[in-house]
Coordinates of C-alpha atoms in Angstrom, one line a residue:
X1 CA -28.7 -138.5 -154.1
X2 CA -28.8 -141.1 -151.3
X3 CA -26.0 -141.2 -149.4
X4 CA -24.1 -144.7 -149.6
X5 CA -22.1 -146.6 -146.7
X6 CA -20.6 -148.9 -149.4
X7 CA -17.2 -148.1 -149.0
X8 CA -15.4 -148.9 -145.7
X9 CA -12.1 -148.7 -147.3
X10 CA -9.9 -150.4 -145.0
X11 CA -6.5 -149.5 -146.5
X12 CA -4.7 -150.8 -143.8
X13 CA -6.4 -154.3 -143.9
X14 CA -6.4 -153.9 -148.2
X15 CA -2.2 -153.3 -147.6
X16 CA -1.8 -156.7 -145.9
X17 CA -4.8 -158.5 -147.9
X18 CA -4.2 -157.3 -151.2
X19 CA -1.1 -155.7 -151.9
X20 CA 1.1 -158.6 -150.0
X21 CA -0.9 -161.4 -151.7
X22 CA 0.5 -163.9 -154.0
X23 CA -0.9 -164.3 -157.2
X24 CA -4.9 -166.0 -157.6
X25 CA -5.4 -167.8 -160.0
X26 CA -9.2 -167.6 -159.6
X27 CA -11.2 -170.8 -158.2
X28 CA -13.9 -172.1 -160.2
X29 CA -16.3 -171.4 -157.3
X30 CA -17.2 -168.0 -159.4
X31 CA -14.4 -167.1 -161.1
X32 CA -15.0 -165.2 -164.2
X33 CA -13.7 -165.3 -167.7
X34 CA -12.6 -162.5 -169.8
X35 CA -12.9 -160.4 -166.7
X36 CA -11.6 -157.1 -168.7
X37 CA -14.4 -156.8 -171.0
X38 CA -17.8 -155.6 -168.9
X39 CA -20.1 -155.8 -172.6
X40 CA -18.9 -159.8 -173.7
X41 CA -20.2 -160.1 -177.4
X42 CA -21.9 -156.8 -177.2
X43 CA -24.1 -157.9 -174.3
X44 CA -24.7 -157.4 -170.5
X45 CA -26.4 -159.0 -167.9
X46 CA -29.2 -156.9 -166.0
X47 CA -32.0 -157.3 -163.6
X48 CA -34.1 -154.4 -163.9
X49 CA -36.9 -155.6 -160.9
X50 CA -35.4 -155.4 -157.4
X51 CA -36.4 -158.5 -155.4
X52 CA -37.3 -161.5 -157.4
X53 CA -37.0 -159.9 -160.9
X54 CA -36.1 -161.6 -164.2
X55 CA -32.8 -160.8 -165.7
X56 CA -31.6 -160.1 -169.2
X57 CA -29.4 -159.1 -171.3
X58 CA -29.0 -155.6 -172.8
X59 CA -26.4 -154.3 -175.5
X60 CA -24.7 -150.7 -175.1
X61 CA -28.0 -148.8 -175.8
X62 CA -29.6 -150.1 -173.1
X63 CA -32.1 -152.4 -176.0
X64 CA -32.5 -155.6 -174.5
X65 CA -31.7 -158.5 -177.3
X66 CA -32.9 -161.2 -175.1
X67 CA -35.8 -160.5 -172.6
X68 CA -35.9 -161.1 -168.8
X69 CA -36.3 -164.8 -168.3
X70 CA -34.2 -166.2 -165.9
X71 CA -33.6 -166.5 -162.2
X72 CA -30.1 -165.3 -162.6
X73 CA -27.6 -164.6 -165.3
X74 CA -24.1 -163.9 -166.4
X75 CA -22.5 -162.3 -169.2
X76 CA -21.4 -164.0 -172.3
X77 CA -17.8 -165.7 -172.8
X78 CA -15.6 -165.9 -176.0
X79 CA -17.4 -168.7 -177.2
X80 CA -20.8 -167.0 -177.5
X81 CA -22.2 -168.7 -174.2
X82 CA -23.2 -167.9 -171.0
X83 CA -24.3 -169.3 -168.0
X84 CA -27.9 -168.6 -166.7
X85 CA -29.8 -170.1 -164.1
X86 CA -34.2 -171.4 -163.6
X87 CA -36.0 -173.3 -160.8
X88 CA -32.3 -173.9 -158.8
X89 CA -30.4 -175.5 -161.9
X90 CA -28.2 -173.8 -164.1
X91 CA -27.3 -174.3 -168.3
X92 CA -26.1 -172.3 -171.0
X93 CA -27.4 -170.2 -173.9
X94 CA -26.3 -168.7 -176.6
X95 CA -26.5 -165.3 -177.8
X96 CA -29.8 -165.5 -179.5
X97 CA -31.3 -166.6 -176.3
X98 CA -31.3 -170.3 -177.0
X99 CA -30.8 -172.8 -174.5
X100 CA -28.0 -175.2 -175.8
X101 CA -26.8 -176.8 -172.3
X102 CA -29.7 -177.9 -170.8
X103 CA -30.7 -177.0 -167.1
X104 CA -28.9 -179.8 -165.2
X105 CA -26.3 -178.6 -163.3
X106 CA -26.1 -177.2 -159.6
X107 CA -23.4 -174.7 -160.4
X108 CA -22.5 -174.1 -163.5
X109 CA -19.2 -171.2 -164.1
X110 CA -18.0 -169.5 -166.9
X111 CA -16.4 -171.2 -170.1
X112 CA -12.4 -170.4 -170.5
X113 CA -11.8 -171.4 -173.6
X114 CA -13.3 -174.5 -174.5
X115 CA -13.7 -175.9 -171.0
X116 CA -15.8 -174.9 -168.2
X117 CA -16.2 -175.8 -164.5
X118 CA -19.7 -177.3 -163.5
X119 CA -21.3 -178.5 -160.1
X120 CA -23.0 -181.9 -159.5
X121 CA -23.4 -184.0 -156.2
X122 CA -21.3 -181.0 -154.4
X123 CA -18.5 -182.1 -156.4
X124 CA -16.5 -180.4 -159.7
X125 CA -16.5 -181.5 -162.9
X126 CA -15.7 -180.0 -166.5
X127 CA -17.6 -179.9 -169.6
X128 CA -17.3 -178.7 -173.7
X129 CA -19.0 -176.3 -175.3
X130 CA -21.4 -179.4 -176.3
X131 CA -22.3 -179.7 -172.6
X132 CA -19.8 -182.9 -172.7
X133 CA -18.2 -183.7 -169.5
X134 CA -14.2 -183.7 -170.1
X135 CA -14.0 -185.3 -166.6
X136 CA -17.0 -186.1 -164.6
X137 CA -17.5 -184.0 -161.2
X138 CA -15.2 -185.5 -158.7
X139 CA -13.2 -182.7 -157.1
X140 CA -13.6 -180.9 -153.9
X141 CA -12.7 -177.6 -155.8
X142 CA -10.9 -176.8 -159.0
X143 CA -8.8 -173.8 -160.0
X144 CA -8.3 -172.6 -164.1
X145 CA -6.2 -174.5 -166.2
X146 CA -3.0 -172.3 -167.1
X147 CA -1.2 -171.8 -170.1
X148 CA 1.3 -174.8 -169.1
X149 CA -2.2 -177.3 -169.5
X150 CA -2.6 -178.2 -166.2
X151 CA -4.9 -177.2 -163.3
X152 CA -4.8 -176.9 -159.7
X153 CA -7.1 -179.1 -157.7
X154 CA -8.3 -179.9 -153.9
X155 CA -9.6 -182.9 -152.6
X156 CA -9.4 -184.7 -149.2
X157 CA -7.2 -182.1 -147.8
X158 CA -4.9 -182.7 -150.2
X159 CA -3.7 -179.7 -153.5
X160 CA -2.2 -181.8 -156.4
X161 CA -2.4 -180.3 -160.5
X162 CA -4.6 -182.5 -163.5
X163 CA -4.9 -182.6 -166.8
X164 CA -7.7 -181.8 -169.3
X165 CA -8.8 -185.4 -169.1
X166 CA -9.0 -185.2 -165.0
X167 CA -6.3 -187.0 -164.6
X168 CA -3.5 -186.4 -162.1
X169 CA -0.5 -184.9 -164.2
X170 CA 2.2 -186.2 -161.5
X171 CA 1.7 -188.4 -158.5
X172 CA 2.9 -185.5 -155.8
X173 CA 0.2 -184.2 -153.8
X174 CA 0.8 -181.4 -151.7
X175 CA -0.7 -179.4 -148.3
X176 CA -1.2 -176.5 -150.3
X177 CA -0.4 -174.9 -153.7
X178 CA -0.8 -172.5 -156.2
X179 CA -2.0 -172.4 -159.6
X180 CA 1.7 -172.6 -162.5
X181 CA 2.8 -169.5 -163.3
X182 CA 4.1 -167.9 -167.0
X183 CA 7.4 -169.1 -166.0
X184 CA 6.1 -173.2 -165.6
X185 CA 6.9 -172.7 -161.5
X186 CA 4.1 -173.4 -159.4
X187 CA 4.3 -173.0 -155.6
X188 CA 3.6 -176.0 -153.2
X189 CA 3.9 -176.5 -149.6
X190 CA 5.2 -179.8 -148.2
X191 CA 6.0 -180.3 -144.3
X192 CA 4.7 -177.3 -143.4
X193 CA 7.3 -175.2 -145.5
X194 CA 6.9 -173.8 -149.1
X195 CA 8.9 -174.2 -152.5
X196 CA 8.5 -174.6 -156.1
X197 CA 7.6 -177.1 -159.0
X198 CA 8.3 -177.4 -163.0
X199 CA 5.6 -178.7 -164.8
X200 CA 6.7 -182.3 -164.3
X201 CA 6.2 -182.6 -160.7
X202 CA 10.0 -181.9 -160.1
X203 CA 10.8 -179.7 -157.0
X204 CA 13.4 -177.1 -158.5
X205 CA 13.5 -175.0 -155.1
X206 CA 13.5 -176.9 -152.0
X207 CA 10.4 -176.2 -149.3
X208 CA 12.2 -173.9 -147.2
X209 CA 10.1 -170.9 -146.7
X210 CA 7.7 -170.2 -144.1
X211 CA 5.6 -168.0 -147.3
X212 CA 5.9 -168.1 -150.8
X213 CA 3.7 -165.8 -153.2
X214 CA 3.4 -166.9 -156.5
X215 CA 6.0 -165.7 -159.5
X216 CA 3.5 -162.9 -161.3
X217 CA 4.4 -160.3 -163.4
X218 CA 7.9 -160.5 -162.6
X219 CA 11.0 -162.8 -162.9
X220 CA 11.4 -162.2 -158.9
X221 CA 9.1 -163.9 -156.1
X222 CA 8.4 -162.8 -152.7
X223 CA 9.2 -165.1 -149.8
X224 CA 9.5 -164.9 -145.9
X225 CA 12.1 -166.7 -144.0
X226 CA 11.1 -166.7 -140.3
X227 CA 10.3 -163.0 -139.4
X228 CA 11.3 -161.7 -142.4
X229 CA 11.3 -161.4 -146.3
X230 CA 13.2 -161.2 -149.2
X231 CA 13.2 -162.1 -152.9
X232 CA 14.6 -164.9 -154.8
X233 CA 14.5 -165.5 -159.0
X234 CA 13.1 -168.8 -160.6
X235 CA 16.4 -170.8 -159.6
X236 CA 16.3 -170.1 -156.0
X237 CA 19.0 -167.4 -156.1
X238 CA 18.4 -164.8 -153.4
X239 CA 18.1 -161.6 -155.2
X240 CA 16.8 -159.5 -152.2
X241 CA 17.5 -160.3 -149.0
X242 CA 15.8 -161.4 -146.4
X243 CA 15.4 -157.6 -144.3
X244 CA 11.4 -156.8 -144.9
X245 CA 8.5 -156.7 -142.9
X246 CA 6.7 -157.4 -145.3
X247 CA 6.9 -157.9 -149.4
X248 CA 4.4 -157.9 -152.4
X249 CA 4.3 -159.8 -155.8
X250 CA 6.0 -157.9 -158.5
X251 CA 3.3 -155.6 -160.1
X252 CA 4.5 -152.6 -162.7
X253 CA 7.7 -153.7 -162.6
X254 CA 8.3 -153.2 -159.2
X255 CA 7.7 -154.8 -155.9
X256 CA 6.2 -153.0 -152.6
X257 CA 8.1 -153.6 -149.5
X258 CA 7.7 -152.5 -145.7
X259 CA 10.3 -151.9 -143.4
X260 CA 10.2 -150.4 -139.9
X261 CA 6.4 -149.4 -140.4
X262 CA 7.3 -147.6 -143.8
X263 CA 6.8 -148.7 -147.1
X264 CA 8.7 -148.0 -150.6
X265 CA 10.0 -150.2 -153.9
X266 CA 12.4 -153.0 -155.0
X267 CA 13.4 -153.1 -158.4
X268 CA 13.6 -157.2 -160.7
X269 CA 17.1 -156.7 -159.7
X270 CA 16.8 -156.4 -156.0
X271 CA 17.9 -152.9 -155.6
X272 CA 15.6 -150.2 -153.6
X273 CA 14.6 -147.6 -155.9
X274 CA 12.3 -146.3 -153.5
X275 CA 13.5 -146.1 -150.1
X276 CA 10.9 -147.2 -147.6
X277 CA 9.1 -143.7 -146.0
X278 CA 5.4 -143.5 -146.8
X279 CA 3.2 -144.1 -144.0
X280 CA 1.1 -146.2 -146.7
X281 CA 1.4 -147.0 -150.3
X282 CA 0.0 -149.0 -152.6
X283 CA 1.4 -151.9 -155.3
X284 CA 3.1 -149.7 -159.0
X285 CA 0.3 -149.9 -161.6
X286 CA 0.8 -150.8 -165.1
X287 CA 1.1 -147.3 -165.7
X288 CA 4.0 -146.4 -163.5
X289 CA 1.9 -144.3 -160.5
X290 CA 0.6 -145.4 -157.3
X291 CA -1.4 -143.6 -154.2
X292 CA 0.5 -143.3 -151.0
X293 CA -1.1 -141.7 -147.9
X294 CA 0.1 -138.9 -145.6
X295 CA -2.1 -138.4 -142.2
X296 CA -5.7 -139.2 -143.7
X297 CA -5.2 -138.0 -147.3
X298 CA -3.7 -139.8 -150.4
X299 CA -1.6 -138.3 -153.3
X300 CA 0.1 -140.2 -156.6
X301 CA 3.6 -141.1 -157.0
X302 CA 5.2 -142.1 -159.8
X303 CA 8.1 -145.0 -160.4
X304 CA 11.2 -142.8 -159.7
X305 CA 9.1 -141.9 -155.6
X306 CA 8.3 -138.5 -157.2
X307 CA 5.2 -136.6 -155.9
X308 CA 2.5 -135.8 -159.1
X309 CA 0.0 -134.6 -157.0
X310 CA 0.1 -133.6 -153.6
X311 CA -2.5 -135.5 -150.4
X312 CA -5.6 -134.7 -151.7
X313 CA -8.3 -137.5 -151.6
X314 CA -9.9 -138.6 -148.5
X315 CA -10.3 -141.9 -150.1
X316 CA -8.7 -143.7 -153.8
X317 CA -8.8 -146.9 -155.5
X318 CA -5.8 -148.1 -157.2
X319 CA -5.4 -147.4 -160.6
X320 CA -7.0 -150.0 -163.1
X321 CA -4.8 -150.7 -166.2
X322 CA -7.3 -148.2 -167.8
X323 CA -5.4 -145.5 -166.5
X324 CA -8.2 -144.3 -163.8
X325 CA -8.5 -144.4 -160.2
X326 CA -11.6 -143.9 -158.5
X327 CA -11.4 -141.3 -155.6
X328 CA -13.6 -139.8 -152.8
X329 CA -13.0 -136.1 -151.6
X330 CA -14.8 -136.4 -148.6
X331 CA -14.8 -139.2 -145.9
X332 CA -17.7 -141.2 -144.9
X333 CA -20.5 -141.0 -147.3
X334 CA -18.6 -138.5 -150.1
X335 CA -19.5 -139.0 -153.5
X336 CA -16.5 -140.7 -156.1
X337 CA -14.8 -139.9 -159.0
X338 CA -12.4 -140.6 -161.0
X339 CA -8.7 -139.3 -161.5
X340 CA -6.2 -140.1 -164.6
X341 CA -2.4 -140.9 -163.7
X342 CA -1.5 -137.5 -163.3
X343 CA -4.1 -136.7 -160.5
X344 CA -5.9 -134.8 -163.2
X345 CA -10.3 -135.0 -162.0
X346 CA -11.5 -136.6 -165.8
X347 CA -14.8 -137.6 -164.2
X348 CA -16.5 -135.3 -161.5
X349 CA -17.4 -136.6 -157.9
X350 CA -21.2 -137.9 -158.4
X351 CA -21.6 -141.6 -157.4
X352 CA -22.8 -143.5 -154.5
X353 CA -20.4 -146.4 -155.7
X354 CA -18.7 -147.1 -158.5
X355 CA -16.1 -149.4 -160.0
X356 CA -12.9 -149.6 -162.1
X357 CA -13.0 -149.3 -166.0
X358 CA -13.0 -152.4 -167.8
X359 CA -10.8 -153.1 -170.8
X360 CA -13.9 -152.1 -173.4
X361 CA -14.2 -148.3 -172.1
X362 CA -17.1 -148.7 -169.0
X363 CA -17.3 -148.7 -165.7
X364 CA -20.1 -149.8 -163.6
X365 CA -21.8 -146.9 -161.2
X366 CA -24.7 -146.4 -158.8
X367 CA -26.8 -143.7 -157.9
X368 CA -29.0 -144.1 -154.8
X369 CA -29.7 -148.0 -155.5
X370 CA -29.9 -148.4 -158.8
X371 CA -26.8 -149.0 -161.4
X372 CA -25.7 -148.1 -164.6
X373 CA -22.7 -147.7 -167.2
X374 CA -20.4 -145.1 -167.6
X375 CA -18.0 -144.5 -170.9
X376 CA -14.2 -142.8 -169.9
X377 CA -16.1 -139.7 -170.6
X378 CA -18.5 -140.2 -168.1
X379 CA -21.2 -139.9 -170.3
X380 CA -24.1 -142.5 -169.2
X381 CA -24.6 -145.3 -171.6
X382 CA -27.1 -147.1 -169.4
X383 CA -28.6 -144.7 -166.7
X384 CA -29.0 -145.8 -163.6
X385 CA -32.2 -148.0 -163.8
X386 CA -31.4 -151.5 -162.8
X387 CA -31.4 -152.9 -159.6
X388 CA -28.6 -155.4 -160.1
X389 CA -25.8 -155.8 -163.3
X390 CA -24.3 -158.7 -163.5
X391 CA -22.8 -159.1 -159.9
X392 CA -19.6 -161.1 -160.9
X393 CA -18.3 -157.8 -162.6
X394 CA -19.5 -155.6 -159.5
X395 CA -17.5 -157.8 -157.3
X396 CA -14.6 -157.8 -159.8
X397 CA -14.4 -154.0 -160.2
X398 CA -15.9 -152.7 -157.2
X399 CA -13.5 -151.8 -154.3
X400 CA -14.4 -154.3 -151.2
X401 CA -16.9 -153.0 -148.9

């Protein structure tokens, strides 16, 4: 098996990038729909000829239901369509192969629902399902619509939120902003300093922080006051204060902080569960477990900072909400596996590179330089033939290199 140098793993630089990021609402400049699923309507997205090869799509016996034809090609969305591209213009098809949104666009993205994002005259525009345009491209980049209606948008330097119809929802512009989250808050920055908005434009917390993630997956936010951060709640109230080094969205019901070089858990309420004392940890999974390193070599926690399995791994992934975590025995070129939540080896070490489970049960792996599919048992369902699989859910499962 060739040996791979996919994996850097820069869990230092994945600590500040990653686990102390506000929430992303992904940009339209790729972002995928139905990112959980990896087989969308039964069907996935392969080149099987390196180089300039066709792609295709394949269904979970590896039969292809709509032969190599296109230049490039991504998997199919909710609706039954998906976007593929020929001779530098891309359109949509639908499962049967049939082109049903003509070739006209210069980028065309994924539908969410019954909109999608498309590319024309370097601007952004969106369009129905019958290849309609909702609003015509006029934006310098456009972020998904949210449940509240509304999307995020850039243009001229400035961030201000639209409609379905295009059209500005409220008159504020901002510097910066971020996409409304469940709660109807969105964060915007004004004067060089953030706060946060309702859904009418109203500014319910004054810009007075320095940072500001985004409220996800908790009822708490992170924010940094000059050198240091803290936690407030969707009124403004300061819940944590302001005594970290650094501080993460909420993520299992739990927020990771750093102090004094160490790093441990806040509860919703505010309270330090964990005391800060690993030399590295990662953000609580769904699941309740996280890695945390000692010297070179990571081990599993669990919610209440108790130790399920000792430094083992010279490398892991954190856990997907699938309940697995990729790890690497050996440094450098080692091959990976995959671990459950109790540090239990369910899939042997074997892979050059290999990604996160999706939602469906499969996980995208390489061998050498070819890919394939993987079920939870490990069992191939696609051997490792194809040169490329549909590279939007490599880059979504698929630690950074």
């Amino acid at each position: 098996m060739k040996k791979s140098r996919f994996f850097l793993f820069l869990m230092a630089v994945m600590c500040v990038v990653t686990l102390f990021s506000g929430c992303n609402h992904q940009k339209h400049s790729g972002g995928a729909s139905e990112e959980d699923i990896l087989f969308n309507q039964g069907l996935l997205a392969v080149q099987e000829d390196s180089g300039d090869g066709e792609w295709g799509f394949v269904n979970a016996k590896g039969e292809y239901v709509i032969e190599p034809a296109f230049d490039k090609a991504y998997n199919f969305t909710e609706n039954g369509l998906a976007r593929v591209k020929k001779e530098d213009k891309w359109g949509y098809i639908n499962t049967k192969g049939d082109l049903v949104i003509d070739y006209r666009y210069e980028l065309a993205y994924d539908f969410r629902g019954d909109y999608a994002y498309v590319k024309a005259n370097d601007l952004y525009g969106a369009i129905n399902e019958k290849g309609e345009y909702l609003f015509v491209p006029q934006y310098e980049s456009c972020y998904a619509f949210t449940d509240c209606g509304l999307a995020l948008v850039k243009h001229d330097d400035k961030a201000f939120f639209i409609n379905k119809q295009g059209k500005k929802a409220f008159d504020q512009t901002f510097q910066d902003a971020g996409a409304f989250s469940e709660n109807g808050l969105a964060r915007v920055k004004l004067n060089d300093l953030w706060g946060f908005i309702n859904t009418s434009g109203e500014m319910v917390i004054e810009p007075q922080y320095d940072v500001a993630r985004s409220f996800e997956g908790g009822s708490i936010v992170a924010v940094q006051k000059g050198e240091y951060w803290g936690y407030i709640d969707a009124s403004g109230k300061v819940v944590c204060d302001f005594i970290y080094d650094a501080a993460g969205s909420i993520s299992g019901g739990m927020g990771l902080v750093k102090k004094d070089g160490a790093f441990g858990y806040i509860n919703q309420q505010g309270e330090e569960v964990i005391p800060p004392r690993y030399q590295w940890s990662s953000a609580m999974s769904s699941h309740g477990v996280t890695w945390f390193k000692v010297g070179e070599l990571y081990g599993i926690i669990d919610a209440k900072g108790e130790t399920l399995l000792q430094p083992t791994y010279a490398k892991a992934i954190k856990f997907s909400d699938f309940g697995l975590a990729l790890v690497q025995e050996d440094g450098g070129d080692g091959e990976w596996g995959y671990v459950d939540s109790t540090g239990k080896e369910v899939i042997d070490p074997q892979f050059s590179k290999a990604g996160h489970f999706f939602g469906d049960g499969y996980a995208i792996v390489q061998v050498g330089d070819k890919y394939g599919v993987i079920n939870a048992s490990g069992e191939y369902v696609l051997r490792p033939k194809y040169y490329n699989i549909n590279q939007q859910k490599i880059n979504n499962s698929f630690p950074d290199d």
